[in-house]
Amino acid sequence: MRTKNHNRSKARIIRALHTRLLAWFDTNKRDLPWRRTRDPYATLVSEIMLQQTRVTTVIPYFERWMKVFPTVESLANARLDNVLKLWAGLGYYSRARNLQKAAQSIVSRHGSKVPSDVTALQTLPGVGRYTAGAVASIAFNRVAPILDGNVIRVLSRLFLIEKDTTRSDVRDTLWQLAETIIPHGRPGDFNESLMELGALVCLPGSPLCEVCPLTQVCEAKRCGKSAELPVLRKRKPVRDVIQYALILQRGHQVLVRQRRDGELMAGLWGFPRFKSVRLMRQRFPHLAITRIGQIVHSVMNERITVCAMAASANGESPLSGHGDTEWVTIRKLRRLALPSADRQLADLASKPAVRYGQDHHQQHGATMSAGSRPSA
């Protein structure tokens, strides 16, 4: 009897998904720039950008990207520096590198046409099962399931899945469920409607059940467990990290370095960073170093406080053996591919108190003696 009831409930939910959800989507979907086209390349770009990034953040980046790299060929042939610069501030920079590699693969192996098959899409760098399903269904109307954070939340509540959704076996079950429920008609719209419901209504913690088109068939709503689902493994605790960025000046220029392959944010430029002032002084023992401020940013589960340390070069050589380094003006610095944190450091470097160099700081009694250490 329980199995029969379960099957009847599942069938009711699927019918509601195919009718009520699509009707709700037609009326309530947001006007997003990538929804105004079915260009597979634009769909691919948007899906890569939307990975772990909010829609409101992505919109201006997507619009700028499509102006600079309007075709897969233009991206494939671009300089990596230009690609990273356009991506700067969006985070997770491996996505930009992989997106260009995917474009190069599309040009060389697929005749400059984004493949429509899920299996072929998954051979592209940076394209996993979710992205392949999204591109295939949205751009090519292929019947291909998707599973992202929004969809996991919606399905967990609708079908009352009370197991840890980060477990591989539970994730497999969710993929099978996503494959079961997708209709042959309008599969792309259906996938987008699931994501849209999760983004606008079926919210984490406090779902808006009173306006949900599926509230009458939702098992979690019936059991009073909507706010408890999905079950997720506890996140790693945030770890506080302190770094020291050296703003080393030579006249109207500052020293920057390009991060090497294998480093976090490889290929991007920024101010040299050190784990401690002691290490900074070991490399530049004769510098009069001044702390001019600090910024705080987050990367994964780390909250990083970057202390900005300014000094005048006074004939000191660049960081030999410390990656690619270059002396640049502040004006040129702003044209480089810089992460958001280094853009904030560049703002500090452009202030008059920094540009005037060591003598100006000494007048204000701010110069640190050897062995002194700034507070966090």
Tab-separated table of C-alpha atoms in Angstrom:
chain	number	residue	atom	x	y	z
A	1	MET	CA	0.000	0.000	0.000
A	2	ARG	CA	2.832	2.331	0.889
A	3	THR	CA	4.485	1.689	-2.494
A	4	LYS	CA	1.210	2.351	-4.312
A	5	ASN	CA	0.712	5.611	-2.434
A	6	HIS	CA	4.305	6.595	-3.132
A	7	ASN	CA	3.919	5.900	-6.847
A	8	ARG	CA	0.640	7.839	-6.996
A	9	SER	CA	2.269	10.783	-5.230
A	10	LYS	CA	5.237	10.677	-7.599
A	11	ALA	CA	2.940	10.597	-10.632
A	12	ARG	CA	0.971	13.599	-9.295
A	13	ILE	CA	4.174	15.565	-8.788
A	14	ILE	CA	5.408	14.804	-12.305
A	15	ARG	CA	2.063	15.843	-13.839
A	16	ALA	CA	2.217	19.108	-11.897
A	17	LEU	CA	5.789	19.692	-13.032
A	18	HIS	CA	4.807	19.274	-16.676
A	19	THR	CA	1.786	21.578	-16.447
A	20	ARG	CA	1.783	23.993	-13.517
A	21	LEU	CA	5.523	24.594	-13.393
A	22	LEU	CA	5.857	25.358	-17.101
A	23	ALA	CA	2.792	27.636	-16.958
A	24	TRP	CA	4.321	29.451	-13.970
A	25	PHE	CA	7.636	29.786	-15.828
A	26	ASP	CA	5.973	31.274	-18.903
A	27	THR	CA	4.464	33.997	-16.723
A	28	ASN	CA	7.216	34.607	-14.161
A	29	LYS	CA	10.577	33.939	-15.817
A	30	ARG	CA	13.144	36.702	-15.591
A	31	ASP	CA	14.262	38.597	-18.672
A	32	LEU	CA	17.923	37.551	-18.778
A	33	PRO	CA	20.276	38.389	-21.665
A	34	TRP	CA	21.156	34.760	-22.414
A	35	ARG	CA	17.457	33.919	-22.681
A	36	ARG	CA	17.050	36.311	-25.593
A	37	THR	CA	19.033	33.989	-27.845
A	38	ARG	CA	19.381	30.292	-28.517
A	39	ASP	CA	22.941	30.692	-29.773
A	40	PRO	CA	24.639	27.575	-28.333
A	41	TYR	CA	27.886	29.482	-27.758
A	42	ALA	CA	26.065	32.154	-25.717
A	43	THR	CA	24.322	29.419	-23.735
A	44	LEU	CA	27.665	27.745	-23.030
A	45	VAL	CA	29.211	31.034	-21.881
A	46	SER	CA	26.285	31.812	-19.577
A	47	GLU	CA	26.238	28.349	-18.022
A	48	ILE	CA	29.972	28.444	-17.278
A	49	MET	CA	29.659	31.925	-15.764
A	50	LEU	CA	26.662	30.900	-13.651
A	51	GLN	CA	28.562	28.089	-11.939
A	52	GLN	CA	28.708	29.083	-8.239
A	53	THR	CA	27.954	32.717	-9.147
A	54	ARG	CA	24.792	34.784	-8.686
A	55	VAL	CA	22.721	35.766	-11.707
A	56	THR	CA	22.873	39.479	-10.846
A	57	THR	CA	26.671	39.292	-10.756
A	58	VAL	CA	26.894	37.430	-14.059
A	59	ILE	CA	24.664	39.724	-16.164
A	60	PRO	CA	27.161	42.590	-16.777
A	61	TYR	CA	30.037	40.148	-17.277
A	62	PHE	CA	28.046	38.161	-19.835
A	63	GLU	CA	27.070	41.288	-21.748
A	64	ARG	CA	30.654	42.578	-21.870
A	65	TRP	CA	31.952	39.137	-22.834
A	66	MET	CA	29.583	38.762	-25.770
A	67	LYS	CA	30.595	42.187	-27.079
A	68	VAL	CA	34.315	41.383	-26.958
A	69	PHE	CA	34.073	37.676	-27.870
A	70	PRO	CA	30.828	37.391	-29.873
A	71	THR	CA	31.752	34.089	-31.537
A	72	VAL	CA	33.481	30.893	-30.550
A	73	GLU	CA	36.280	31.725	-33.014
A	74	SER	CA	36.938	35.121	-31.443
A	75	LEU	CA	37.368	33.503	-28.034
A	76	ALA	CA	39.493	30.655	-29.366
A	77	ASN	CA	41.930	33.097	-30.995
A	78	ALA	CA	42.110	35.603	-28.118
A	79	ARG	CA	45.150	36.182	-25.918
A	80	LEU	CA	44.766	34.547	-22.521
A	81	ASP	CA	45.632	37.867	-20.837
A	82	ASN	CA	42.623	39.485	-22.508
A	83	VAL	CA	40.366	36.580	-21.551
A	84	LEU	CA	41.422	36.742	-17.900
A	85	LYS	CA	41.122	40.525	-17.809
A	86	LEU	CA	37.516	40.355	-18.995
A	87	TRP	CA	36.807	37.664	-16.394
A	88	ALA	CA	38.555	39.554	-13.562
A	89	GLY	CA	36.278	39.948	-10.553
A	90	LEU	CA	34.036	36.985	-11.402
A	91	GLY	CA	36.176	34.503	-9.465
A	92	TYR	CA	37.019	30.837	-10.060
A	93	TYR	CA	39.386	31.799	-12.871
A	94	SER	CA	39.923	28.234	-14.057
A	95	ARG	CA	36.471	28.628	-15.628
A	96	ALA	CA	37.801	31.335	-17.954
A	97	ARG	CA	40.826	29.280	-18.969
A	98	ASN	CA	38.697	26.190	-19.550
A	99	LEU	CA	36.113	28.185	-21.493
A	100	GLN	CA	38.796	29.335	-23.905
A	101	LYS	CA	40.162	25.779	-24.173
A	102	ALA	CA	36.619	24.583	-24.878
A	103	ALA	CA	36.289	27.203	-27.631
A	104	GLN	CA	39.579	26.058	-29.151
A	105	SER	CA	38.379	22.452	-29.059
A	106	ILE	CA	35.071	23.430	-30.695
A	107	VAL	CA	36.948	25.198	-33.498
A	108	SER	CA	39.507	22.452	-34.085
A	109	ARG	CA	37.389	19.342	-33.531
A	110	HIS	CA	33.789	20.379	-34.198
A	111	GLY	CA	34.013	22.755	-37.141
A	112	SER	CA	33.418	25.829	-34.952
A	113	LYS	CA	29.973	24.545	-33.960
A	114	VAL	CA	29.089	23.782	-30.350
A	115	PRO	CA	28.183	20.068	-30.235
A	116	SER	CA	24.566	19.236	-29.439
A	117	ASP	CA	25.193	15.807	-27.942
A	118	VAL	CA	25.658	15.528	-24.162
A	119	THR	CA	28.502	13.040	-24.502
A	120	ALA	CA	30.386	15.257	-26.963
A	121	LEU	CA	29.778	18.328	-24.809
A	122	GLN	CA	31.308	16.566	-21.813
A	123	THR	CA	34.575	16.126	-23.704
A	124	LEU	CA	35.045	19.915	-23.673
A	125	PRO	CA	37.335	21.300	-20.940
A	126	GLY	CA	35.375	22.539	-17.936
A	127	VAL	CA	32.066	21.022	-19.092
A	128	GLY	CA	30.576	18.485	-16.707
A	129	ARG	CA	27.332	16.582	-16.722
A	130	TYR	CA	25.215	19.523	-15.523
A	131	THR	CA	26.604	22.059	-18.011
A	132	ALA	CA	26.353	19.560	-20.863
A	133	GLY	CA	22.706	18.870	-20.014
A	134	ALA	CA	21.903	22.564	-19.747
A	135	VAL	CA	23.476	23.441	-23.107
A	136	ALA	CA	21.981	20.418	-24.894
A	137	SER	CA	18.461	21.057	-23.589
A	138	ILE	CA	18.361	24.865	-23.718
A	139	ALA	CA	20.219	25.457	-26.987
A	140	PHE	CA	19.272	22.288	-28.894
A	141	ASN	CA	16.008	21.158	-27.233
A	142	ARG	CA	17.572	17.803	-26.375
A	143	VAL	CA	15.987	15.701	-23.626
A	144	ALA	CA	18.862	15.961	-21.161
A	145	PRO	CA	18.505	16.247	-17.371
A	146	ILE	CA	20.277	18.788	-15.194
A	147	LEU	CA	21.135	18.870	-11.513
A	148	ASP	CA	22.468	21.976	-9.794
A	149	GLY	CA	21.967	23.391	-6.308
A	150	ASN	CA	18.581	24.896	-7.141
A	151	VAL	CA	17.286	21.706	-8.740
A	152	ILE	CA	18.562	19.555	-5.859
A	153	ARG	CA	16.648	21.751	-3.419
A	154	VAL	CA	13.427	21.615	-5.455
A	155	LEU	CA	13.540	17.844	-5.973
A	156	SER	CA	14.504	17.106	-2.363
A	157	ARG	CA	11.446	18.985	-1.133
A	158	LEU	CA	8.990	17.813	-3.768
A	159	PHE	CA	9.859	14.128	-3.346
A	160	LEU	CA	10.828	14.286	0.371
A	161	ILE	CA	14.421	13.122	-0.012
A	162	GLU	CA	15.748	13.172	3.555
A	163	LYS	CA	19.231	11.798	2.937
A	164	ASP	CA	22.495	13.723	2.671
A	165	THR	CA	22.414	15.065	-0.891
A	166	THR	CA	26.210	15.388	-0.983
A	167	ARG	CA	26.578	11.588	-0.840
A	168	SER	CA	27.397	10.038	-4.201
A	169	ASP	CA	24.629	7.411	-4.007
A	170	VAL	CA	22.013	10.052	-3.172
A	171	ARG	CA	23.344	12.259	-5.957
A	172	ASP	CA	22.960	9.307	-8.362
A	173	THR	CA	19.348	8.907	-7.218
A	174	LEU	CA	18.707	12.596	-7.860
A	175	TRP	CA	20.178	12.337	-11.361
A	176	GLN	CA	17.900	9.362	-12.080
A	177	LEU	CA	14.943	11.358	-10.793
A	178	ALA	CA	15.878	14.363	-12.944
A	179	GLU	CA	16.029	12.039	-15.946
A	180	THR	CA	12.642	10.527	-15.110
A	181	ILE	CA	10.749	13.800	-14.807
A	182	ILE	CA	12.043	15.683	-17.870
A	183	PRO	CA	9.393	15.872	-20.621
A	184	HIS	CA	10.045	15.311	-24.319
A	185	GLY	CA	8.313	18.589	-25.098
A	186	ARG	CA	10.142	21.795	-24.125
A	187	PRO	CA	12.978	20.089	-22.192
A	188	GLY	CA	15.060	23.271	-22.165
A	189	ASP	CA	12.225	25.382	-20.769
A	190	PHE	CA	11.507	22.648	-18.238
A	191	ASN	CA	15.087	22.622	-16.982
A	192	GLU	CA	15.133	26.405	-16.782
A	193	SER	CA	11.819	26.391	-14.917
A	194	LEU	CA	13.247	24.062	-12.253
A	195	MET	CA	16.231	26.356	-11.767
A	196	GLU	CA	14.019	29.447	-11.790
A	197	LEU	CA	11.715	28.008	-9.143
A	198	GLY	CA	14.714	27.270	-6.934
A	199	ALA	CA	16.128	30.750	-7.464
A	200	LEU	CA	12.913	32.729	-6.901
A	201	VAL	CA	10.543	30.642	-4.770
A	202	CYS	CA	11.988	27.411	-3.372
A	203	LEU	CA	14.653	29.309	-1.464
A	204	PRO	CA	17.178	27.907	1.029
A	205	GLY	CA	15.963	28.062	4.616
A	206	SER	CA	12.776	30.047	4.001
A	207	PRO	CA	10.896	28.812	0.906
A	208	LEU	CA	7.985	30.934	-0.329
A	209	CYS	CA	5.514	28.051	-0.286
A	210	GLU	CA	2.504	30.369	-0.397
A	211	VAL	CA	3.347	31.446	-3.955
A	212	CYS	CA	4.767	28.140	-5.206
A	213	PRO	CA	2.855	26.563	-8.117
A	214	LEU	CA	3.714	23.101	-6.751
A	215	THR	CA	2.802	23.586	-3.091
A	216	GLN	CA	-0.250	21.282	-3.344
A	217	VAL	CA	1.868	18.314	-4.434
A	218	CYS	CA	5.017	19.017	-2.401
A	219	GLU	CA	5.762	16.205	0.059
A	220	ALA	CA	8.016	18.357	2.248
A	221	LYS	CA	5.263	20.975	2.544
A	222	ARG	CA	2.752	18.276	3.504
A	223	CYS	CA	5.082	16.977	6.224
A	224	GLY	CA	6.160	20.399	7.455
A	225	LYS	CA	9.796	19.780	6.536
A	226	SER	CA	10.402	22.321	3.763
A	227	ALA	CA	12.879	24.391	5.779
A	228	GLU	CA	14.847	21.272	6.783
A	229	LEU	CA	15.567	20.112	3.241
A	230	PRO	CA	17.765	19.445	1.429
A	231	VAL	CA	20.054	17.660	3.859
A	232	LEU	CA	23.593	18.907	3.310
A	233	ARG	CA	26.909	17.977	4.854
A	234	LYS	CA	28.144	20.700	7.181
A	235	ARG	CA	30.485	23.126	5.485
A	236	LYS	CA	34.090	23.384	6.527
A	237	PRO	CA	34.607	26.142	9.094
A	238	VAL	CA	35.948	29.417	7.748
A	239	ARG	CA	39.702	29.712	8.226
A	240	ASP	CA	41.263	33.126	8.794
A	241	VAL	CA	44.441	33.797	6.815
A	242	ILE	CA	46.739	36.842	6.893
A	243	GLN	CA	48.870	37.791	3.893
A	244	TYR	CA	51.102	40.770	3.154
A	245	ALA	CA	51.064	42.456	-0.252
A	246	LEU	CA	54.113	44.512	-1.196
A	247	ILE	CA	53.385	47.707	-3.134
A	248	LEU	CA	56.940	48.389	-4.248
A	249	GLN	CA	57.400	51.668	-6.088
A	250	ARG	CA	60.048	52.980	-8.427
A	251	GLY	CA	59.184	56.530	-9.387
A	252	HIS	CA	55.694	56.418	-10.867
A	253	GLN	CA	55.804	52.648	-11.350
A	254	VAL	CA	54.899	49.708	-9.136
A	255	LEU	CA	56.092	46.123	-9.261
A	256	VAL	CA	53.595	43.410	-10.169
A	257	ARG	CA	53.951	39.707	-10.838
A	258	GLN	CA	52.006	37.233	-12.895
A	259	ARG	CA	50.906	34.096	-11.079
A	260	ARG	CA	52.406	30.893	-12.415
A	261	ASP	CA	50.605	27.781	-13.627
A	262	GLY	CA	49.614	25.730	-10.607
A	263	GLU	CA	49.099	28.785	-8.422
A	264	LEU	CA	45.680	30.009	-7.396
A	265	MET	CA	44.409	32.397	-10.099
A	266	ALA	CA	47.194	31.375	-12.474
A	267	GLY	CA	47.816	33.840	-15.282
A	268	LEU	CA	46.490	36.858	-13.398
A	269	TRP	CA	48.634	39.777	-12.298
A	270	GLY	CA	48.896	41.221	-8.820
A	271	PHE	CA	51.153	42.633	-6.150
A	272	PRO	CA	53.736	40.219	-4.689
A	273	ARG	CA	52.367	38.534	-1.590
A	274	PHE	CA	54.135	37.070	1.414
A	275	LYS	CA	52.995	34.945	4.334
A	276	SER	CA	54.762	37.206	6.822
A	277	VAL	CA	56.635	40.493	7.084
A	278	ARG	CA	59.717	38.469	8.039
A	279	LEU	CA	59.715	36.721	4.657
A	280	MET	CA	59.180	40.054	2.937
A	281	ARG	CA	62.191	41.509	4.765
A	282	GLN	CA	64.347	38.505	3.942
A	283	ARG	CA	63.804	39.268	0.277
A	284	PHE	CA	64.143	43.057	0.658
A	285	PRO	CA	66.259	43.635	3.785
A	286	HIS	CA	66.945	47.325	3.105
A	287	LEU	CA	63.401	48.519	2.480
A	288	ALA	CA	61.603	50.930	4.780
A	289	ILE	CA	58.190	49.278	4.709
A	290	THR	CA	54.996	51.091	5.644
A	291	ARG	CA	51.592	49.633	6.247
A	292	ILE	CA	49.011	51.705	4.343
A	293	GLY	CA	45.841	49.723	4.925
A	294	GLN	CA	44.248	46.336	4.511
A	295	ILE	CA	41.519	44.574	2.578
A	296	VAL	CA	39.525	41.442	3.336
A	297	HIS	CA	38.269	38.951	0.773
A	298	SER	CA	37.189	35.316	0.709
A	299	VAL	CA	38.387	32.371	-1.365
A	300	MET	CA	36.566	29.067	-0.831
A	301	ASN	CA	36.509	28.535	2.967
A	302	GLU	CA	39.267	31.063	3.689
A	303	ARG	CA	38.727	34.629	4.856
A	304	ILE	CA	41.914	36.402	3.788
A	305	THR	CA	43.110	39.650	5.328
A	306	VAL	CA	45.673	41.268	3.044
A	307	CYS	CA	47.852	43.902	4.705
A	308	ALA	CA	49.035	46.420	2.120
A	309	MET	CA	52.715	47.264	2.678
A	310	ALA	CA	54.273	50.136	0.694
A	311	ALA	CA	57.955	50.821	0.068
A	312	SER	CA	60.232	52.710	-2.325
A	313	ALA	CA	62.491	50.502	-4.481
A	314	ASN	CA	65.691	52.540	-3.996
A	315	GLY	CA	67.516	50.475	-6.584
A	316	GLU	CA	66.233	47.122	-5.361
A	317	SER	CA	65.870	44.529	-8.110
A	318	PRO	CA	62.567	42.826	-8.954
A	319	LEU	CA	61.602	39.520	-7.392
A	320	SER	CA	64.059	37.255	-9.176
A	321	GLY	CA	62.824	33.685	-9.375
A	322	HIS	CA	59.424	34.769	-8.097
A	323	GLY	CA	57.318	34.425	-11.239
A	324	ASP	CA	57.060	36.896	-14.091
A	325	THR	CA	57.479	40.429	-12.788
A	326	GLU	CA	57.087	43.795	-14.444
A	327	TRP	CA	57.290	47.463	-13.515
A	328	VAL	CA	54.106	49.238	-14.609
A	329	THR	CA	52.427	52.585	-14.082
A	330	ILE	CA	49.172	52.677	-12.125
A	331	ARG	CA	47.413	53.487	-15.395
A	332	LYS	CA	48.792	50.372	-17.087
A	333	LEU	CA	48.181	48.359	-13.935
A	334	ARG	CA	44.452	48.926	-14.310
A	335	ARG	CA	44.581	47.481	-17.837
A	336	LEU	CA	46.036	44.188	-16.617
A	337	ALA	CA	44.017	41.136	-15.616
A	338	LEU	CA	43.753	41.714	-11.867
A	339	PRO	CA	41.669	39.826	-9.298
A	340	SER	CA	39.227	41.942	-7.295
A	341	ALA	CA	41.511	41.998	-4.247
A	342	ASP	CA	44.418	43.395	-6.254
A	343	ARG	CA	42.157	46.018	-7.816
A	344	GLN	CA	41.439	47.227	-4.296
A	345	LEU	CA	45.169	47.220	-3.549
A	346	ALA	CA	45.711	49.236	-6.737
A	347	ASP	CA	43.261	51.822	-5.387
A	348	LEU	CA	45.409	52.080	-2.260
A	349	ALA	CA	48.559	52.327	-4.379
A	350	SER	CA	47.118	55.219	-6.387
A	351	LYS	CA	46.530	57.425	-3.350
A	352	PRO	CA	48.908	60.413	-2.988
A	353	ALA	CA	50.215	59.192	0.370
A	354	VAL	CA	51.535	56.107	-1.387
A	355	ARG	CA	52.729	57.715	-4.617
A	356	TYR	CA	54.997	60.136	-2.785
A	357	GLY	CA	57.004	57.192	-1.525
A	358	GLN	CA	59.120	56.536	1.498
A	359	ASP	CA	59.990	60.145	2.434
A	360	HIS	CA	56.323	61.095	2.686
A	361	HIS	CA	55.645	58.204	5.072
A	362	GLN	CA	58.618	59.050	7.230
A	363	GLN	CA	57.241	62.572	7.666
A	364	HIS	CA	54.169	61.011	9.254
A	365	GLY	CA	56.163	58.668	11.475
A	366	ALA	CA	54.627	55.596	9.855
A	367	THR	CA	57.757	53.804	8.640
A	368	MET	CA	58.315	50.404	10.248
A	369	SER	CA	61.705	49.491	11.601
A	370	ALA	CA	63.304	46.180	10.732
A	371	GLY	CA	61.724	43.372	12.674
A	372	SER	CA	58.507	45.227	13.438
A	373	ARG	CA	55.255	43.596	12.392
A	374	PRO	CA	51.903	45.136	11.491
A	375	SER	CA	48.858	44.122	13.446
A	376	ALA	CA	46.269	41.958	11.732
